[in-house]
Each structure stands twice: as C-alpha cells, then as structure tokens.
Tab-separated table of C-alpha atoms in Angstrom:
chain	number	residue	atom	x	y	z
A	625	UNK	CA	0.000	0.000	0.000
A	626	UNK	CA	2.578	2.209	0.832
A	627	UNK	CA	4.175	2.440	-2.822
A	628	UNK	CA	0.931	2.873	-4.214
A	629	UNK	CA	0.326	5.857	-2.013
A	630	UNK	CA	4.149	6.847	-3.450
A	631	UNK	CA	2.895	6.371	-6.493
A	632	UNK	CA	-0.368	8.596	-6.656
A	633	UNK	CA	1.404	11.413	-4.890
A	634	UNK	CA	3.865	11.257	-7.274
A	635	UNK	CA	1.625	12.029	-10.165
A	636	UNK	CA	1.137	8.350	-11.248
A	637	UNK	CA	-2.013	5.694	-11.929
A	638	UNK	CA	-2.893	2.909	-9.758
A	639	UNK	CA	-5.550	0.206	-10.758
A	640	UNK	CA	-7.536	0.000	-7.471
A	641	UNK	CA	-10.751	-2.100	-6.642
A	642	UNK	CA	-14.055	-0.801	-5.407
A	643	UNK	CA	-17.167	-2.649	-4.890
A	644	UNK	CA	-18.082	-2.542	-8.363
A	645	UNK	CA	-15.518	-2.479	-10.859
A	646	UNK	CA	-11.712	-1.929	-10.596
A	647	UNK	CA	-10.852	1.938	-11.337
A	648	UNK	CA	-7.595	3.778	-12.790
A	649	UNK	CA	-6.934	6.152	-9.680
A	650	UNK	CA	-4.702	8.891	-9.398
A	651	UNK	CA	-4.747	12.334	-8.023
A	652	UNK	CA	-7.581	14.516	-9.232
A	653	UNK	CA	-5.896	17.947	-8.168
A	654	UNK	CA	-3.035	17.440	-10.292
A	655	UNK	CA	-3.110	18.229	-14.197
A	656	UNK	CA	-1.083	15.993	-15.132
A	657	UNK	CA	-1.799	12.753	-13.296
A	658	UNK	CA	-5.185	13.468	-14.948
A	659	UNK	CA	-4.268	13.873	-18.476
A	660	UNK	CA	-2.079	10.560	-18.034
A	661	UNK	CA	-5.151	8.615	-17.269
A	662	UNK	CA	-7.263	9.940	-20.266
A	663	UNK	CA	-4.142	8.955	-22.507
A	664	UNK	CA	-3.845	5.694	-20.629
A	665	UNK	CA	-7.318	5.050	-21.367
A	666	UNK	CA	-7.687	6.390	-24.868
A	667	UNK	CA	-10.343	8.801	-23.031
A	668	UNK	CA	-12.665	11.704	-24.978
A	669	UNK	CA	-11.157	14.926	-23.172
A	670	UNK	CA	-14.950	15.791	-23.399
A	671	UNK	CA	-15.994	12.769	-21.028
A	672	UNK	CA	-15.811	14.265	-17.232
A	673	UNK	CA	-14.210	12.731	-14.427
A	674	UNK	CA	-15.646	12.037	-11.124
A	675	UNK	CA	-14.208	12.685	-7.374
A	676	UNK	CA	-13.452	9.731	-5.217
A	677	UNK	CA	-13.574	11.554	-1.911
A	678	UNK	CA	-13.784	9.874	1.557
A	679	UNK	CA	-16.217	11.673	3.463
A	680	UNK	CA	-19.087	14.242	3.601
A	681	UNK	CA	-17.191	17.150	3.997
A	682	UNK	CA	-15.537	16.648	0.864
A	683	UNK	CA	-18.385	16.452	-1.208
A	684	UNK	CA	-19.707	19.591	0.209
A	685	UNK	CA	-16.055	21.507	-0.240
A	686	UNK	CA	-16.217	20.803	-3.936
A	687	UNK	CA	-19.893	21.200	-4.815
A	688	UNK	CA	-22.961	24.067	-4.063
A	689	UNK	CA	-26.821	24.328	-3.912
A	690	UNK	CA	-26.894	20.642	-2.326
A	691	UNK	CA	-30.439	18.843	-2.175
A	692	UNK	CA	-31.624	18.620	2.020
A	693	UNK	CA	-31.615	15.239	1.663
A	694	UNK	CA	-28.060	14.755	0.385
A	695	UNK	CA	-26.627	13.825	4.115
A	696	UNK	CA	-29.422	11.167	4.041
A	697	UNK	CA	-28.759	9.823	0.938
A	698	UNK	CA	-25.030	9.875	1.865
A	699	UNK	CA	-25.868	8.325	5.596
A	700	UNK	CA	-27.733	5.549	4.190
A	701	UNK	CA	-25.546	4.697	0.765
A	702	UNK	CA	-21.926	5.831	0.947
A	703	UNK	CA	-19.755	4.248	1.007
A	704	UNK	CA	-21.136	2.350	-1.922
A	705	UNK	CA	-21.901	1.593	-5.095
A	706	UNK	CA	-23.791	5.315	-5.946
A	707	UNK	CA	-22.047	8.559	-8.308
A	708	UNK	CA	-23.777	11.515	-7.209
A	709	UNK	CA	-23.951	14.121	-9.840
A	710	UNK	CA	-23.959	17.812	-7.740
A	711	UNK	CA	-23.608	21.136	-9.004
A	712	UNK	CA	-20.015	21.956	-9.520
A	713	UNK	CA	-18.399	25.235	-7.481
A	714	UNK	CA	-15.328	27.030	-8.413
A	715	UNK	CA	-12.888	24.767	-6.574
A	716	UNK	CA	-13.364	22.154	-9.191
A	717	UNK	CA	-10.573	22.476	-11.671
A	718	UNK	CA	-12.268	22.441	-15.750
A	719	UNK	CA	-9.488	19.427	-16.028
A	720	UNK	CA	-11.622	17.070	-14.131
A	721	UNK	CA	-15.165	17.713	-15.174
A	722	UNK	CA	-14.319	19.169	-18.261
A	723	UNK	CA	-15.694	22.611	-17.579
A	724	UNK	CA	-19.110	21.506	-17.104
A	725	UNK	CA	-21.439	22.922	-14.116
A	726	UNK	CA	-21.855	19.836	-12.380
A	727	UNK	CA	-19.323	17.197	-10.847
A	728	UNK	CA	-19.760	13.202	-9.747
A	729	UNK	CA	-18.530	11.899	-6.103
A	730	UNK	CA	-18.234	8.360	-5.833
A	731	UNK	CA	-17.042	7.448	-2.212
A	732	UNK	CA	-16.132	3.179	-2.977
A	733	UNK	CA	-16.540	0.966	-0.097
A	734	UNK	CA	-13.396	-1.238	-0.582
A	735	UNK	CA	-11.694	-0.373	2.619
A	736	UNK	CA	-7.872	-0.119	1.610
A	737	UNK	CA	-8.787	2.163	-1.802
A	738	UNK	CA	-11.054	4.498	0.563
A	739	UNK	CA	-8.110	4.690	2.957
A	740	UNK	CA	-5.832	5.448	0.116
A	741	UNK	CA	-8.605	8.071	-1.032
A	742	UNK	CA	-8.289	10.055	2.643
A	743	UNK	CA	-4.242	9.736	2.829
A	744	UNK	CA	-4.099	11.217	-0.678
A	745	UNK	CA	-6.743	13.350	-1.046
A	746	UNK	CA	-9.947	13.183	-4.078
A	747	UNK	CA	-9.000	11.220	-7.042
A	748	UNK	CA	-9.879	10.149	-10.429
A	749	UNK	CA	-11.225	6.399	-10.831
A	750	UNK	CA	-12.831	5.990	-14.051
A	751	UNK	CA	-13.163	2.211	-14.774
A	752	UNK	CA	-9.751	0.562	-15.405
A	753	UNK	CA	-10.661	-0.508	-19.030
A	754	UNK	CA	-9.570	1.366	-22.370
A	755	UNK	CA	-12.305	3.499	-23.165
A	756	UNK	CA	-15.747	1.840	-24.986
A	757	UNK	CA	-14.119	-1.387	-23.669
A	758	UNK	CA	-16.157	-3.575	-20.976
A	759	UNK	CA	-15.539	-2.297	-16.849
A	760	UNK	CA	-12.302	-4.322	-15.679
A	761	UNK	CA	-13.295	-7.337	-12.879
A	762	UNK	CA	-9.708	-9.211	-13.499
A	763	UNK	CA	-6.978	-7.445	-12.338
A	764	UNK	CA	-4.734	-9.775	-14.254
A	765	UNK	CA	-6.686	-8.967	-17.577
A	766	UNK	CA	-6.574	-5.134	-17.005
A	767	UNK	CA	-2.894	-4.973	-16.433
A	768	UNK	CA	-2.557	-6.765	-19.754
A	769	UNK	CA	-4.417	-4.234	-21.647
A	770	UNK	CA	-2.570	-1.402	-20.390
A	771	UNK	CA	0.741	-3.039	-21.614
A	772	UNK	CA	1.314	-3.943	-17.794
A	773	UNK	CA	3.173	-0.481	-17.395
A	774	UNK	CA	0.625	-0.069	-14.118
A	775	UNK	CA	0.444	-1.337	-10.860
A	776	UNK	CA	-2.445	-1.604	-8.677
A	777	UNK	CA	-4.041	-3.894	-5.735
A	778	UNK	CA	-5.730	-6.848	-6.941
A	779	UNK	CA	-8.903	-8.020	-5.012
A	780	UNK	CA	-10.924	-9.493	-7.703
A	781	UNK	CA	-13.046	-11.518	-4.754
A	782	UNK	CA	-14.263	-8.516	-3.799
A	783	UNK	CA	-15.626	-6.803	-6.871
A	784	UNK	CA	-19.325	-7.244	-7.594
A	785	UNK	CA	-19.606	-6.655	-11.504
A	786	UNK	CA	-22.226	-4.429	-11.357
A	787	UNK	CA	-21.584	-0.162	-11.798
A	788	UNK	CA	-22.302	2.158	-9.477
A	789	UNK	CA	-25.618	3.944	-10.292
A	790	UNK	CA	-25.376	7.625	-11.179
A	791	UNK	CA	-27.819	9.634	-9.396
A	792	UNK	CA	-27.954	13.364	-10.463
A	793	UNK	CA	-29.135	15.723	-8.274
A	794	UNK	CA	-28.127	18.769	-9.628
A	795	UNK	CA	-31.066	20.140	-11.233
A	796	UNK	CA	-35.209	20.479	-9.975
A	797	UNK	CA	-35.697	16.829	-9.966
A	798	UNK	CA	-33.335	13.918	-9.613
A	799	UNK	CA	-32.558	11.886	-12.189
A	800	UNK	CA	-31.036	8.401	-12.661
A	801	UNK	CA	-28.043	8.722	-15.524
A	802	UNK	CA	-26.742	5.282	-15.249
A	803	UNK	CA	-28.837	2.215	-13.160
A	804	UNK	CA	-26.836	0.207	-11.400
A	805	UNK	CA	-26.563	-1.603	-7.822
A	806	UNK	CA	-28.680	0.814	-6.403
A	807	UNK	CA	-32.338	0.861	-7.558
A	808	UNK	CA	-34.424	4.184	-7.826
A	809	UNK	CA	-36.837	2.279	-5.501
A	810	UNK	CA	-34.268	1.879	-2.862
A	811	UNK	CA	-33.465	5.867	-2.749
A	812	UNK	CA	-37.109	6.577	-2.627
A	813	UNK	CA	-37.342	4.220	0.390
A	814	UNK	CA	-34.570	6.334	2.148
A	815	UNK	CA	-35.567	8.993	0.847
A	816	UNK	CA	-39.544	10.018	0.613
A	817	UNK	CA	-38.657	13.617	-0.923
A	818	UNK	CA	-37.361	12.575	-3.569
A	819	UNK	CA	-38.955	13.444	-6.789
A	820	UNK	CA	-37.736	11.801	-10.364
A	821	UNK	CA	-38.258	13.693	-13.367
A	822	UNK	CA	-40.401	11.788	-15.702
C-alpha cells in the first residue's frame, strides 16, 4: 500500500478495486496525473471525471446548492456503489469535469482504496478498461491491456460486476443517468422527498 500511495502522490495511476468495478486512480488535483489517465485510457477529453472523496465534507467543499436530503442519501448509501452528480463550485478544476457545471462523487466501499482516497486526497477512478471497452473485474486482464506499465491492488473476490448507479441531483428533480446496484426504488425508500423527473 505504501508504494501505491508513493505512487499517486507522485503524479502516477494505480488500478484499485471498489465494490463494483476496478478503477484507474490517481490524483484529481493534479493536471497531469489526470491527463495521463485519459491517454492511458484512450479517453474523450470531453468525457468528465468524477471525485473519489472519503467523506461528507468533501463532497460539500467541492460542490454548491446541495439537495436537504443529500446527508441522508449519503448516511444511508456511501460508502457504496452510488455517483452523485452535484452542481459543480469554483474549486473544481475544468481538467476534471471538463468545464461543465456539475461534478460526480463516488465514495467506494473497498476499505484499503477508501483509505488510500483520505491519505491522498480526491482522485480520479474511471473504470480501469480502455475506453468503450467492458468495466475491468480481473486485475490480471486489465494490467494486460494497459501493456502492464501499471500497478495496482488486486482483489478481484471482492468486486461485484455491477456499476455504481449515477444519481444526479443537480437540477429540480433527480434523475437516474446510469442504473446500477442501487435501484431508484431503494433511494425513494430512504428517501420520501425525492422526486424523479419523468
């Protein structure tokens, strides 16, 4: 662990495993680290990043007009297999979300990549695939396709398959972008005020 924390504060990419997927990590704050993982991944500069954060505060340091509900919806599902789309404030550099309004936060639940996440700081962690290619569940495999030039931690036991689902909440009404693990009837259980646009 400690070489791959060497590693991402250096500027490099790390495959690490979530609960869903394995992700190309590395540090979000840094230009460059970023723009290696879009090359690494053959990645449209116009496709945004998300934030892998550790904890509530971080979400609200890098995002404004938050829904009431949004430390519910965190309380009940994070760490897990959710992307919540939020409305973007001006600490967000246009590198990472590509100078859109809005920015993702994924926090993953796989304990050693969220402990990386809080001694590094927010990073990147798109899915470790080349882009268009199917989400990476073999760490073997996904070292392969990136000419093994990167180094991660392999868990593949611990990977579920499915993606996260992308919730946005950054406009009137929520809407689900992507569904995954988390169904739009679980959120509505936790969360009665929630209203989907049609």
């Amino acid at each position: 662990m400690a070489n791959l924390e060497e590693i991402l504060q250096a500027g490099g990419a790390v495959i690490l495993p979530t609960e869903t997927v394995y992700g190309l990590f590395a540090q979000a704050m840094n230009e460059d680290a970023v723009e290696h993982v879009y090359q690494l991944k053959h990645r449209p500069k116009e496709k945004a990043m998300n934030l892998n954060v550790a904890d509530y505060e971080t979400i609200l340091a890098f995002s404004k007009n938050q829904p009431s509900y949004l430390k519910k919806i965190y309380d009940t599902f994070l760490p897990g297999p959710l992307t919540i789309i939020l409305q973007a404030n001006d600490r967000v550099p246009a590198w990472i979300n590509s100078g859109l309004s809005t920015i993702g936060f994924r926090i993953p639940k796989h304990p050693q990549t969220l402990e990386l996440i809080k001694k590094t700081g927010p990073l990147i962690g798109p899915s470790a695939n080349i882009s268009g290619k199917e989400s990476g569940k073999i760490f073997a495999d996904i070292k392969k396709q990136f000419g093994n030039n990167v180094t991660g931690l392999s868990d593949d036991a611990a990977l579920t398959g499915v993606d996260s689902t992308i919730l946005d909440l950054s406009g009137e009404s929520a809407r689900i972008l992507r569904q995954g693990a988390i169904t739009k009837e679980e959120l509505l259980a936790c969360v009665p005020e929630l209203t989907f646009a049609d």
